[in-house]
GROMACS .gro file of C-alpha atoms in nm:
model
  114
    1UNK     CA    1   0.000   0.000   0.000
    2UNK     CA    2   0.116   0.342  -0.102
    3UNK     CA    3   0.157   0.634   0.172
    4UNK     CA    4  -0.099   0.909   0.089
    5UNK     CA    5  -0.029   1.216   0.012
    6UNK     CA    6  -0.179   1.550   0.237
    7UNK     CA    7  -0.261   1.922   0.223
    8UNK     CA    8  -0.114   2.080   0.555
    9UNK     CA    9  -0.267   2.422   0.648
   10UNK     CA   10  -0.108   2.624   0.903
   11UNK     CA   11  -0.271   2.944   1.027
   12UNK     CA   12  -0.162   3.287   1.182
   13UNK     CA   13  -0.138   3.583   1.131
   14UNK     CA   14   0.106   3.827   0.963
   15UNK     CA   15   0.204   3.997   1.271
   16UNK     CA   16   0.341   3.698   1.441
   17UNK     CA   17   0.676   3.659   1.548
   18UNK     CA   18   0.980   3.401   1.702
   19UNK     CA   19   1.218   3.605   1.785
   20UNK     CA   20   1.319   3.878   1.532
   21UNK     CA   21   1.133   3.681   1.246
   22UNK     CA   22   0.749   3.660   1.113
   23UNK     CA   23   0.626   3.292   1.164
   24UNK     CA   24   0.539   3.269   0.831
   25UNK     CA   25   0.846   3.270   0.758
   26UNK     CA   26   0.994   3.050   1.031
   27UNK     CA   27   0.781   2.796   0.933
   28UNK     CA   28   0.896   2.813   0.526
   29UNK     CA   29   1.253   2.786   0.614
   30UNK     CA   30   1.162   2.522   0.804
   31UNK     CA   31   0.994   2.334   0.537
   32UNK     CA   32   1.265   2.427   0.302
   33UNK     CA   33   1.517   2.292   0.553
   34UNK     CA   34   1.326   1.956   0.529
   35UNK     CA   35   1.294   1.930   0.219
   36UNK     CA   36   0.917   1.952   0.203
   37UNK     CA   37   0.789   1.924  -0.183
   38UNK     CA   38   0.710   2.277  -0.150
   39UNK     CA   39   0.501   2.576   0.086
   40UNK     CA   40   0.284   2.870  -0.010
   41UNK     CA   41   0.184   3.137   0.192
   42UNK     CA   42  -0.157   3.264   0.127
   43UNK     CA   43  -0.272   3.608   0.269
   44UNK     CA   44  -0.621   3.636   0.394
   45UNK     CA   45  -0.835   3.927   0.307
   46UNK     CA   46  -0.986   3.926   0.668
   47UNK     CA   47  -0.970   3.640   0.926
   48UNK     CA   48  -1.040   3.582   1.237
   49UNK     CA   49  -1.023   3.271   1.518
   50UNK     CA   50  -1.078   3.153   1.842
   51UNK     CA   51  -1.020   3.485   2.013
   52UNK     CA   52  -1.257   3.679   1.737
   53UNK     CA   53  -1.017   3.921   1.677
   54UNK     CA   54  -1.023   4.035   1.321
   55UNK     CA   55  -0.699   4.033   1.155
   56UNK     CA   56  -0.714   4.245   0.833
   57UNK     CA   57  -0.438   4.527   0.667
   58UNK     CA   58  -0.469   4.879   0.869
   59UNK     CA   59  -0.358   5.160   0.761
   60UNK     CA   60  -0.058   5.194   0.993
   61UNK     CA   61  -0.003   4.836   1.072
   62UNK     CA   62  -0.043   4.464   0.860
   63UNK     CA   63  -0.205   4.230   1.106
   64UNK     CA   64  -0.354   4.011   0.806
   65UNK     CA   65  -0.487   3.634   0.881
   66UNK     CA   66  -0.199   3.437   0.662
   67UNK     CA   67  -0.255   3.062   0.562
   68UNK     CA   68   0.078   2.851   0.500
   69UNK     CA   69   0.007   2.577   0.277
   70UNK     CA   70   0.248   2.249   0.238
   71UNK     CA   71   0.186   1.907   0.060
   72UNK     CA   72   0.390   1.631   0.068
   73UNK     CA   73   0.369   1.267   0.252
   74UNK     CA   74   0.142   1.218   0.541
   75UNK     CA   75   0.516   1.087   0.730
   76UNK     CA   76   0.672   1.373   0.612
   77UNK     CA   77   0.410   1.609   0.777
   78UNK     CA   78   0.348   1.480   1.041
   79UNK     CA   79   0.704   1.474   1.158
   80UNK     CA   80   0.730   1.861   1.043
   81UNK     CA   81   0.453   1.960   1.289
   82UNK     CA   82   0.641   1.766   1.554
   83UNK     CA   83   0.913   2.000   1.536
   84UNK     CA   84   0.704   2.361   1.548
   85UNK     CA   85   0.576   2.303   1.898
   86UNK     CA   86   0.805   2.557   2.028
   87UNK     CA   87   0.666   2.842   1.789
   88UNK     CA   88   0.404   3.088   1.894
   89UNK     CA   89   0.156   3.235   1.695
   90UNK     CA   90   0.030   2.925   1.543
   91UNK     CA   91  -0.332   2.969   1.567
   92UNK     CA   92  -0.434   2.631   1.420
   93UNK     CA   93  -0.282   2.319   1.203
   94UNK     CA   94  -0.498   2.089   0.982
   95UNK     CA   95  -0.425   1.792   0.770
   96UNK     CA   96  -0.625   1.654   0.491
   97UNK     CA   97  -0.590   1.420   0.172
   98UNK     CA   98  -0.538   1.518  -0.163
   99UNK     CA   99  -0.477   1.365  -0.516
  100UNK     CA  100  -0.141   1.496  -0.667
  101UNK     CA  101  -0.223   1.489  -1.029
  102UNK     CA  102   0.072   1.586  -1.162
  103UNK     CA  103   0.368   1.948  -1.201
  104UNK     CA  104   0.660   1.956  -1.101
  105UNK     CA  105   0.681   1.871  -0.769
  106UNK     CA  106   0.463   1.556  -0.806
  107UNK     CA  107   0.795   1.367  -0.833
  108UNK     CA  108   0.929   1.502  -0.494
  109UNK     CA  109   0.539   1.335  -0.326
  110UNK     CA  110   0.545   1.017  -0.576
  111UNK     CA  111   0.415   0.753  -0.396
  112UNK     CA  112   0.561   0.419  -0.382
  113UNK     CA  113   0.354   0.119  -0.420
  114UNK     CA  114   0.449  -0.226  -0.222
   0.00000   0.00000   0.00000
């Protein structure tokens, strides 16, 4: 049996940081570092969560709701989200299947049949 492939979705917000960097891109560099098939970050329009606070652009400041996006193996996932306990500002983490039908980076998610 073949290991499935999955959508992660990682959610913050645009003025969220560890240390002097934005999560966002913590999280990429991260991914990058692992060698995930590939991230995209997605800014939201307006958002909001569990605390109802709206995140949207303001004039003076960008607090936008920002959605970063990885597929790749379920394995490969899962053990990524394993190592971003110690970030704050991650408001919520899903995981979902998907059909890779084909690009560029299907080769990097090809799964292997026994």
């Amino acid at each position: 049996m073949s290991e499935q492939a999955k959508l992660l979705r990682i959610y913050t917000d645009e003025a969220a940081y560890f240390g002097d960097r934005k999560v966002f891109e913590v999280v990429a560099s991260r991914a990058r570092d692992m060698k995930m098939a590939g991230a995209t970050i997605l800014e939201a329009m307006v958002g909001f969560g569990r605390s109802a606070h709206v995140h949207r652009r303001h004039v003076l400041e960008s607090d936008r709701a920002v959605v970063i996006e990885i597929v790749d193996l379920d394995s490969n996932l899962r053990a990524f989200v394993d190592g971003l306990s110690e970030i704050p500002g991650i408001g919520l983490m899903t995981l979902e299947a998907v059909e890779v039908l084909g690009g560029k980076a299907s080769e990097a998610i090809a799964q292997v049949d026994a």
